[in-house]
Short mmCIF file of C-alpha atoms and ligand atoms in Angstrom, two decimals:
data_model
loop_
_atom_site.label_atom_id
_atom_site.label_comp_id
_atom_site.label_asym_id
_atom_site.label_seq_id
_atom_site.Cartn_x
_atom_site.Cartn_y
_atom_site.Cartn_z
CA UNK A 439 24.62 7.95 -16.03
CA UNK A 440 22.98 10.86 -14.21
CA UNK A 441 19.40 9.91 -13.28
CA UNK A 442 16.77 12.44 -12.21
CA UNK A 443 13.75 10.94 -10.41
CA UNK A 444 10.60 12.98 -9.71
CA UNK A 445 8.62 11.72 -6.71
CA UNK A 446 10.03 9.92 -3.68
CA UNK A 447 6.92 7.90 -2.89
CA UNK A 448 6.81 4.15 -3.37
CA UNK A 449 7.93 3.81 -6.98
CA UNK A 450 10.44 6.69 -6.86
CA UNK A 451 12.28 5.31 -3.82
CA UNK A 452 12.45 1.75 -5.12
CA UNK A 453 13.59 2.91 -8.54
CA UNK A 454 16.27 5.05 -6.89
CA UNK A 455 17.39 2.00 -4.88
CA UNK A 456 17.82 -0.14 -7.97
CA UNK A 457 19.44 2.55 -10.08
CA UNK A 458 21.80 3.82 -7.38
CA UNK A 459 23.91 0.67 -7.66
CA UNK A 460 25.18 1.79 -11.09
CA UNK A 461 24.10 5.39 -11.55
CA UNK A 462 24.24 8.77 -9.92
CA UNK A 463 20.69 9.49 -8.69
CA UNK A 464 18.95 12.75 -7.74
CA UNK A 465 15.45 12.52 -6.20
CA UNK A 466 13.04 15.48 -6.24
CA UNK A 467 10.02 15.37 -3.95
CA UNK A 468 7.40 17.99 -3.09
CA UNK A 469 6.99 16.52 0.41
CA UNK A 470 9.47 15.91 3.22
CA UNK A 471 11.20 12.54 3.63
CA UNK A 472 8.33 10.96 5.58
CA UNK A 473 6.09 11.37 2.51
CA UNK A 474 2.98 11.63 4.65
CA UNK A 475 1.01 13.04 1.70
CA UNK A 476 1.79 10.07 -0.58
CA UNK A 477 -0.47 7.10 -1.26
CA UNK A 478 2.54 5.02 -0.19
CA UNK A 479 2.33 6.31 3.39
CA UNK A 480 -1.38 5.60 3.79
CA UNK A 481 -1.54 2.17 2.22
CA UNK A 482 -2.10 -1.15 3.97
CA UNK A 483 0.64 -2.67 1.79
CA UNK A 484 -1.03 -6.01 1.28
CA UNK A 485 0.50 -8.14 -1.49
CA UNK A 486 -2.58 -9.96 -2.69
CA UNK A 487 -2.40 -10.97 -6.37
CA UNK A 488 -5.12 -13.61 -6.04
CA UNK A 489 -7.63 -11.69 -3.90
CA UNK A 490 -7.21 -8.67 -6.16
CA UNK A 491 -7.59 -10.83 -9.30
CA UNK A 492 -11.36 -10.68 -8.84
CA UNK A 493 -11.19 -7.20 -10.34
CA UNK A 494 -7.92 -7.25 -12.31
CA UNK A 495 -6.66 -8.75 -15.55
CA UNK A 496 -4.83 -12.06 -15.72
CA UNK A 497 -1.66 -10.13 -16.65
CA UNK A 498 -1.85 -8.00 -13.55
CA UNK A 499 -2.24 -11.12 -11.41
CA UNK A 500 0.90 -12.59 -13.01
CA UNK A 501 2.79 -9.35 -12.41
CA UNK A 502 1.72 -9.50 -8.76
CA UNK A 503 2.90 -13.10 -8.45
CA UNK A 504 6.31 -12.20 -9.87
CA UNK A 505 6.51 -9.21 -7.54
CA UNK A 506 5.93 -11.56 -4.58
CA UNK A 507 9.12 -13.35 -5.59
CA UNK A 508 11.09 -10.14 -6.09
CA UNK A 509 10.18 -8.41 -2.81
CA UNK A 510 12.62 -10.41 -0.60
CA UNK A 511 15.54 -9.52 -2.92
CA UNK A 512 14.62 -5.83 -2.72
CA UNK A 513 14.27 -5.88 1.06
CA UNK A 514 17.64 -7.63 1.44
CA UNK A 515 19.33 -4.55 -0.02
CA UNK A 516 18.04 -2.25 2.74
CA UNK A 517 20.10 -1.10 5.71
CA UNK A 518 17.12 -1.47 8.10
CA UNK A 519 14.78 -4.46 8.61
CA UNK A 520 11.23 -4.24 7.23
CA UNK A 521 8.36 -6.44 8.39
CA UNK A 522 7.49 -8.71 5.44
CA UNK A 523 5.23 -11.70 5.65
CA UNK A 524 3.98 -14.37 3.28
CA UNK A 525 1.60 -16.29 5.51
CA UNK A 526 -1.42 -16.10 3.23
CA UNK A 527 -4.69 -14.34 3.82
CA UNK A 528 -8.23 -15.30 4.77
CA UNK A 529 -11.54 -14.27 3.26
CA UNK A 530 -14.50 -14.50 5.65
CA UNK A 531 -18.23 -14.03 5.45
CA UNK A 532 -21.05 -14.25 7.96
CA UNK A 533 -23.82 -16.77 7.27
CA UNK A 534 -26.15 -14.18 5.73
CA UNK A 535 -23.41 -12.96 3.36
CA UNK A 536 -22.23 -16.35 2.14
CA UNK A 537 -23.49 -15.49 -1.37
CA UNK A 538 -20.94 -12.65 -1.53
CA UNK A 539 -18.15 -15.07 -0.68
CA UNK A 540 -19.30 -17.65 -3.24
CA UNK A 541 -19.45 -14.91 -5.86
CA UNK A 542 -15.95 -13.71 -4.90
CA UNK A 543 -14.60 -17.29 -5.15
CA UNK A 544 -16.14 -17.67 -8.62
CA UNK A 545 -14.25 -14.62 -9.87
CA UNK A 546 -10.81 -15.54 -8.49
CA UNK A 547 -8.36 -16.11 -11.35
CA UNK A 548 -5.93 -18.39 -9.53
CA UNK A 549 -5.96 -22.19 -9.43
CA UNK A 550 -8.23 -23.72 -6.79
CA UNK A 551 -6.16 -25.98 -4.54
CA UNK A 552 -2.93 -24.03 -5.15
CA UNK A 553 -3.82 -20.35 -5.00
CA UNK A 554 -7.00 -20.57 -2.95
CA UNK A 555 -8.95 -23.18 -1.04
CA UNK A 556 -12.23 -23.43 0.82
CA UNK A 557 -11.57 -24.27 4.47
CA UNK A 558 -13.70 -25.28 7.44
CA UNK A 559 -13.90 -24.10 11.02
CA UNK A 560 -11.35 -26.70 12.14
CA UNK A 561 -8.70 -25.35 9.75
CA UNK A 562 -9.61 -21.79 10.81
CA UNK A 563 -8.91 -22.78 14.42
CA UNK A 564 -5.37 -23.81 13.37
CA UNK A 565 -4.73 -20.66 11.33
CA UNK A 566 -6.48 -18.03 13.44
CA UNK A 567 -7.55 -19.46 16.82
CA UNK A 568 -8.99 -16.16 18.03
CA UNK A 569 -11.32 -15.88 15.04
CA UNK A 570 -12.50 -19.44 15.51
CA UNK A 571 -13.34 -18.62 19.13
CA UNK A 572 -15.59 -15.64 18.35
CA UNK A 573 -19.20 -15.94 19.53
CA UNK A 574 -20.55 -15.66 15.97
CA UNK A 575 -18.45 -18.29 14.18
CA UNK A 576 -17.41 -18.02 10.55
CA UNK A 577 -18.59 -20.94 8.47
CA UNK A 578 -17.73 -19.65 5.00
CA UNK A 579 -14.03 -19.22 4.48
CA UNK A 580 -11.39 -19.05 1.80
CA UNK A 581 -7.67 -19.39 2.44
CA UNK A 582 -5.22 -17.85 -0.02
CA UNK A 583 -1.92 -19.40 1.14
CA UNK A 584 0.53 -17.37 -0.99
CA UNK A 585 -0.57 -13.82 -0.22
CA UNK A 586 1.69 -11.44 1.69
CA UNK A 587 2.03 -8.02 3.22
CA UNK A 588 4.72 -5.67 4.52
CA UNK A 589 4.99 -2.64 6.77
CA UNK A 590 4.87 0.32 4.40
CA UNK A 591 6.06 2.97 6.84
CA UNK A 592 9.05 0.87 7.87
CA UNK A 593 9.79 0.39 4.18
CA UNK A 594 9.68 4.11 3.37
CA UNK A 595 11.98 4.88 6.31
CA UNK A 596 14.42 2.06 5.46
CA UNK A 597 14.56 3.27 1.87
CA UNK A 598 15.29 6.82 3.00
CA UNK A 599 18.16 5.63 5.22
CA UNK A 600 19.60 3.32 2.55
CA UNK A 601 19.34 5.81 -0.30
CA UNK A 602 21.07 8.53 1.70
CA UNK A 603 23.81 6.11 2.72
CA UNK A 604 24.33 5.27 -0.95
CA UNK A 605 24.86 8.91 -1.83
CA UNK A 606 21.53 9.58 -3.55
CA UNK A 607 20.94 13.35 -3.64
CA UNK A 608 17.52 13.87 -2.04
CA UNK A 609 15.88 17.22 -2.73
CA UNK A 610 12.94 17.22 -0.29
CA UNK A 611 10.19 19.85 -0.36
CA UNK A 612 11.17 20.56 -3.95
CA UNK A 613 8.20 20.33 -6.32
CA UNK A 614 9.35 19.48 -9.83
CA UNK A 615 7.93 18.89 -13.29
CA UNK A 616 9.11 17.56 -16.63
CA UNK A 617 9.81 20.25 -19.22
CA UNK A 618 10.64 18.67 -22.57
CA UNK A 619 13.61 16.42 -21.79
CA UNK A 620 14.60 18.31 -18.60
CA UNK A 621 13.40 18.66 -15.02
CA UNK A 622 12.17 22.05 -13.84
CA UNK A 623 12.57 22.70 -10.09
CA UNK A 624 13.52 25.72 -7.99
CA UNK A 625 12.89 27.92 -11.07
CA UNK A 626 15.72 26.19 -12.91
CA UNK A 627 16.01 23.58 -15.61
CA UNK A 628 18.10 20.52 -14.67
CA UNK A 629 19.75 18.20 -17.19
CA UNK A 630 19.97 14.41 -16.72
CA UNK A 631 20.82 11.46 -18.93
CA UNK A 632 17.49 9.83 -18.00
CA UNK A 633 14.44 11.21 -16.18
CA UNK A 634 11.99 8.95 -14.34
CA UNK A 635 8.65 10.54 -13.42
CA UNK A 636 7.07 8.76 -10.44
CA UNK A 637 4.93 11.57 -9.02
CA UNK A 638 1.72 9.53 -8.71
CA UNK A 639 -1.23 11.90 -8.73
CA UNK A 640 1.20 14.85 -8.81
CA UNK A 641 1.82 14.02 -12.50
CA UNK A 642 -1.88 14.32 -13.40
CA UNK A 643 -1.44 17.19 -15.87
CA UNK A 644 1.54 15.54 -17.58
CA UNK A 645 0.08 12.13 -18.41
CA UNK A 646 0.33 11.44 -22.18
CA UNK A 647 -3.08 11.69 -23.89
CA UNK A 648 -5.44 9.98 -24.42
CA UNK A 649 -4.73 8.45 -20.97
CA UNK A 650 -6.27 10.24 -18.02
CA UNK A 651 -5.15 9.96 -14.41
CA UNK A 652 -7.68 10.31 -11.60
CA UNK A 653 -7.61 10.02 -7.82
CA UNK A 654 -9.71 7.32 -6.13
CA UNK A 655 -10.40 8.16 -2.53
CA UNK A 656 -9.59 5.66 0.22
CA UNK A 657 -10.02 5.90 3.98
CA UNK A 658 -8.11 3.76 6.48
CA UNK A 659 -7.75 3.29 10.22
CA UNK A 660 -4.63 2.42 12.17
CA UNK A 661 -5.39 0.65 15.45
CA UNK A 662 -3.40 -0.64 18.39
CA UNK A 663 -5.29 -3.64 19.77
CA UNK A 664 -3.34 -5.51 22.47
CA UNK A 665 -6.29 -7.90 22.93
CA UNK A 666 -6.21 -9.06 19.31
CA UNK A 667 -3.77 -11.46 17.69
CA UNK A 668 -4.16 -12.23 14.02
CA UNK A 669 -1.47 -14.01 12.05
CA UNK A 670 -2.34 -12.80 8.56
CA UNK A 671 -4.55 -10.28 6.72
CA UNK A 672 -8.26 -10.98 6.82
CA UNK A 673 -10.93 -9.72 4.43
CA UNK A 674 -14.58 -9.62 5.37
CA UNK A 675 -17.06 -10.05 2.54
CA UNK A 676 -19.92 -7.77 3.38
CA UNK A 677 -22.58 -6.39 1.03
CA UNK A 678 -22.23 -2.79 2.22
CA UNK A 679 -18.67 -2.44 3.45
CA UNK A 680 -16.12 -5.08 2.46
CA UNK A 681 -13.05 -4.47 4.61
CA UNK A 682 -9.64 -5.89 5.30
CA UNK A 683 -7.71 -6.05 8.55
CA UNK A 684 -3.95 -6.22 8.04
CA UNK A 685 -2.06 -7.12 11.23
CA UNK A 686 1.35 -5.46 11.45
CA UNK A 687 3.85 -6.11 14.25
CA UNK A 688 3.10 -5.66 17.98
CA UNK A 689 -0.70 -5.68 17.73
CA UNK A 690 -0.86 -2.81 15.28
CA UNK A 691 -3.54 -3.14 12.59
CA UNK A 692 -4.42 -1.33 9.39
CA UNK A 693 -8.14 -1.49 8.68
CA UNK A 694 -9.39 -0.38 5.31
CA UNK A 695 -10.27 0.73 2.96
CA UNK A 696 -13.11 2.60 1.41
CA UNK A 697 -12.97 3.01 -2.36
CA UNK A 698 -14.86 6.07 -3.52
CA UNK A 699 -14.80 7.57 -7.03
CA UNK A 700 -13.93 11.02 -5.80
CA UNK A 701 -10.89 13.28 -5.64
CA UNK A 702 -12.18 14.82 -2.44
CA UNK A 703 -9.14 14.90 -0.17
CA UNK A 704 -10.91 16.06 2.98
CA UNK A 705 -10.60 14.16 6.26
CA UNK A 706 -12.49 10.83 6.60
CA UNK A 707 -16.24 10.98 7.09
CA UNK A 708 -18.16 9.69 10.11
CA UNK A 709 -19.95 7.22 7.82
CA UNK A 710 -16.68 5.67 6.63
CA UNK A 711 -15.20 5.56 10.12
CA UNK A 712 -18.34 3.87 11.46
CA UNK A 713 -18.35 1.31 8.65
CA UNK A 714 -14.69 0.40 9.10
CA UNK A 715 -14.94 0.27 12.90
CA UNK A 716 -18.16 -1.71 13.05
CA UNK A 717 -16.91 -4.18 10.45
CA UNK A 718 -13.68 -4.86 12.31
CA UNK A 719 -15.54 -5.14 15.63
CA UNK A 720 -17.88 -7.66 14.01
CA UNK A 721 -14.86 -9.79 13.03
CA UNK A 722 -13.18 -9.74 16.45
CA UNK A 723 -14.70 -8.36 19.67
CA UNK A 724 -11.19 -7.65 21.00
CA UNK A 725 -11.16 -4.51 18.83
CA UNK A 726 -13.60 -2.89 21.31
CA UNK A 727 -10.70 -1.76 23.49
CA UNK A 728 -8.35 -0.89 20.63
CA UNK A 729 -6.73 2.54 20.49
CA UNK A 730 -7.47 4.45 17.32
CA UNK A 731 -4.05 5.73 16.28
CA UNK A 732 -5.08 7.31 13.00
CA UNK A 733 -8.05 7.78 10.72
CA UNK A 734 -6.87 9.11 7.40
CA UNK A 735 -7.88 9.51 3.79
CA UNK A 736 -5.88 9.63 0.59
CA UNK A 737 -6.11 9.27 -3.16
CA UNK A 738 -4.95 6.33 -5.27
CA UNK A 739 -3.52 7.31 -8.68
CA UNK A 740 -5.58 5.43 -11.28
CA UNK A 741 -5.87 5.28 -15.07
CA UNK A 742 -9.18 4.52 -16.79
CA UNK A 743 -8.66 0.72 -16.76
CA UNK A 744 -7.20 0.79 -13.22
CA UNK A 745 -4.00 -0.86 -14.52
CA UNK A 746 -0.53 0.70 -14.45
CA UNK A 747 1.48 2.04 -17.37
CA UNK A 748 5.04 2.94 -18.32
CA UNK A 749 5.52 5.53 -21.07
CA UNK A 750 8.88 6.06 -22.72
CA UNK A 751 9.59 9.28 -24.58
CA UNK A 752 13.27 9.51 -25.54
CA UNK A 753 15.05 10.27 -22.23
CA UNK A 754 11.89 10.43 -20.12
CA UNK A 755 10.21 7.40 -18.51
CA UNK A 756 6.85 7.91 -16.77
CA UNK A 757 5.45 5.28 -14.38
CA UNK A 758 1.94 5.74 -13.08
CA UNK A 759 -1.57 4.36 -12.48
CA UNK A 760 -0.62 1.98 -9.67
CA UNK A 761 -4.14 2.47 -8.21
CA UNK A 762 -4.65 0.05 -5.27
CA UNK A 763 -1.78 -2.18 -6.42
CA UNK A 764 1.33 -0.12 -5.83
CA UNK A 765 2.90 -2.50 -3.29
CA UNK A 766 1.61 -5.53 -5.13
CA UNK A 767 3.28 -4.47 -8.38
CA UNK A 768 6.18 -2.19 -7.42
CA UNK A 769 9.01 -4.74 -7.83
CA UNK A 770 7.89 -5.63 -11.36
CA UNK A 771 7.36 -1.99 -12.36
CA UNK A 772 10.81 -1.09 -11.09
CA UNK A 773 12.36 -4.14 -12.75
CA UNK A 774 10.87 -3.04 -16.09
CA UNK A 775 12.07 0.54 -15.63
CA UNK A 776 15.62 -0.48 -14.72
CA UNK A 777 15.74 -2.85 -17.71
CA UNK A 778 14.72 0.00 -20.02
CA UNK A 779 17.44 2.24 -18.56
CA UNK A 780 20.15 -0.42 -18.65
CA UNK A 781 19.08 -1.87 -22.01
CA UNK A 782 18.27 -5.46 -20.98
CA UNK A 783 14.48 -5.51 -21.40
CA UNK A 784 14.71 -8.80 -23.33
CA UNK A 785 16.05 -10.62 -20.25
CA UNK A 786 12.91 -10.15 -18.15
CA UNK A 787 9.22 -11.06 -18.61
CA UNK A 788 7.24 -9.03 -21.12
CA UNK A 789 3.72 -7.90 -20.21
CA UNK A 790 1.42 -6.84 -23.07
CA UNK A 791 0.37 -3.17 -23.09
CA UNK A 792 2.47 -2.29 -20.02
CA UNK A 793 5.07 -0.21 -21.85
CA UNK A 794 4.16 2.38 -24.47
CA UNK A 795 6.78 4.19 -26.55
CA UNK A 796 5.76 7.72 -27.49
C1 LIG B 1359 -6.00 3.83 1.38
C2 LIG B 1359 -5.00 3.14 0.47
C3 LIG B 1359 -4.72 1.81 0.69
C4 LIG B 1359 -3.83 1.14 -0.16
N1 LIG B 1359 -3.55 -0.17 0.09
C5 LIG B 1359 -2.71 -0.83 -0.76
C6 LIG B 1359 -2.43 -2.20 -0.54
O1 LIG B 1359 -2.88 -2.82 0.45
N2 LIG B 1359 -1.64 -2.86 -1.44
C7 LIG B 1359 -1.11 -2.22 -2.53
O2 LIG B 1359 -0.43 -2.88 -3.32
N3 LIG B 1359 -1.36 -0.92 -2.73
C8 LIG B 1359 -2.14 -0.20 -1.89
N4 LIG B 1359 -2.39 1.11 -2.10
C9 LIG B 1359 -1.88 1.74 -3.33
C10 LIG B 1359 -0.45 2.28 -3.23
O3 LIG B 1359 -0.28 3.02 -2.05
C11 LIG B 1359 -0.20 3.16 -4.45
O4 LIG B 1359 -0.51 2.45 -5.62
C12 LIG B 1359 1.27 3.59 -4.53
O5 LIG B 1359 1.63 4.30 -3.37
C13 LIG B 1359 1.52 4.46 -5.77
O6 LIG B 1359 2.90 4.73 -5.79
P1 LIG B 1359 3.50 6.00 -6.50
O7 LIG B 1359 4.93 6.04 -6.18
O8 LIG B 1359 3.05 6.02 -7.92
O9 LIG B 1359 2.75 7.25 -5.81
P2 LIG B 1359 2.91 7.80 -4.34
O10 LIG B 1359 3.24 6.71 -3.41
O11 LIG B 1359 1.69 8.62 -4.06
O12 LIG B 1359 4.18 8.77 -4.43
C14 LIG B 1359 4.16 9.95 -5.23
C15 LIG B 1359 5.25 10.88 -4.71
O13 LIG B 1359 5.37 11.97 -5.64
C16 LIG B 1359 5.55 13.17 -4.92
N5 LIG B 1359 5.12 14.30 -5.76
C17 LIG B 1359 3.88 14.62 -6.17
N6 LIG B 1359 3.91 15.73 -6.93
C18 LIG B 1359 5.20 16.10 -7.02
C19 LIG B 1359 5.91 17.15 -7.67
N7 LIG B 1359 5.27 18.05 -8.43
N8 LIG B 1359 7.24 17.21 -7.55
C20 LIG B 1359 7.92 16.31 -6.81
N9 LIG B 1359 7.32 15.30 -6.15
C21 LIG B 1359 6.00 15.20 -6.27
C22 LIG B 1359 4.67 12.99 -3.68
O14 LIG B 1359 5.12 13.88 -2.65
C23 LIG B 1359 4.93 11.52 -3.36
O15 LIG B 1359 6.00 11.36 -2.48
C24 LIG B 1359 -3.23 1.83 -1.25
C25 LIG B 1359 -3.48 3.19 -1.41
C26 LIG B 1359 -4.36 3.85 -0.58
C27 LIG B 1359 -4.61 5.33 -0.77
#
């Protein structure tokens, strides 16, 4: 079949990858191939179904856990390696903020002992020796052994290379929209057997009512810190600025992220930069000499319940509302979409309210 995909961000590229095995795929994207304007480019790409479960539904946590299993199979299909890790994550709090950590632990939806465990300073020294050696030691800790992360920019690049090698037609810098059961781009209407709309916030005006898509602002830092070695993502529970530090390869770190109910897409503010920097310095003094590679802001595409949705209207499938869980959920969202296209939705897990037929 001829497949037309709008949006070559996270969901568009992965959907193209899965569909290109059997179908002829054309990708339309408003941006160039680096997708620097997408949420996908900015993200920390942590895969944290349990940590995120504090604010998500049980269903979303289960989708995240299935995605964890599916990621390695997706990455195996790529022509370039992508950093992917499943070494767990740590949640820390300073003495005065221990109440925040206890509250967080109370709201985790996983199973204590399997999905999360309280650990002491001795276990911290095994997992993260540099954190255990900090002058202000952490006494209140949670370890979430199954959480993961990947390098999002490596992933986007590897997908670009693989998709082009597979003959996917990639129309970069080509804004497109859905018109009825066709795609409108370059002042022309294009016909396809199926159309998949993965434009994230770019699809805001075409979301089926009564749903409403909004942008949720996030600011992140990228640091190069040769004096810091962390083996897994770390979250700091803090009453004013909870942050995470996600260590990528070669002492590169993503520190984030603010979450502000605003569609303001201006550059990051001094306040946010100070909060992120001071929080990461409070976790590890080695960040003092880190190079700031990037401070950037972006918008997460979110629906009113902050959970994702797939709408099916005859030939057109729309996937949106990935909010702060795009990497966490992408494999499952793509699996559902491909099953709809290929007609084997009964062979994979069903998630209530995920798919809506119009
Ligand atoms: C600061 C920040 C941190 C994050 N951290 C994480 C994290 O740790 N873990 C996690 O799971 N998720 C995280 N996310 C969320 C994740 O990045 C998003 O959920 C995900 O990128 C959404 O994927 P998408 O494909 O729907 O949209 P996007 O990735 O934004 O892609 C949309 C694409 O559509 C294109 N487009 C837009 N309009 C048009 C048009 N008219 N025509 C053609 N193309 C168009 C854009 O150019 C873009 O390439 C984070 C997001 C942010 C902003």
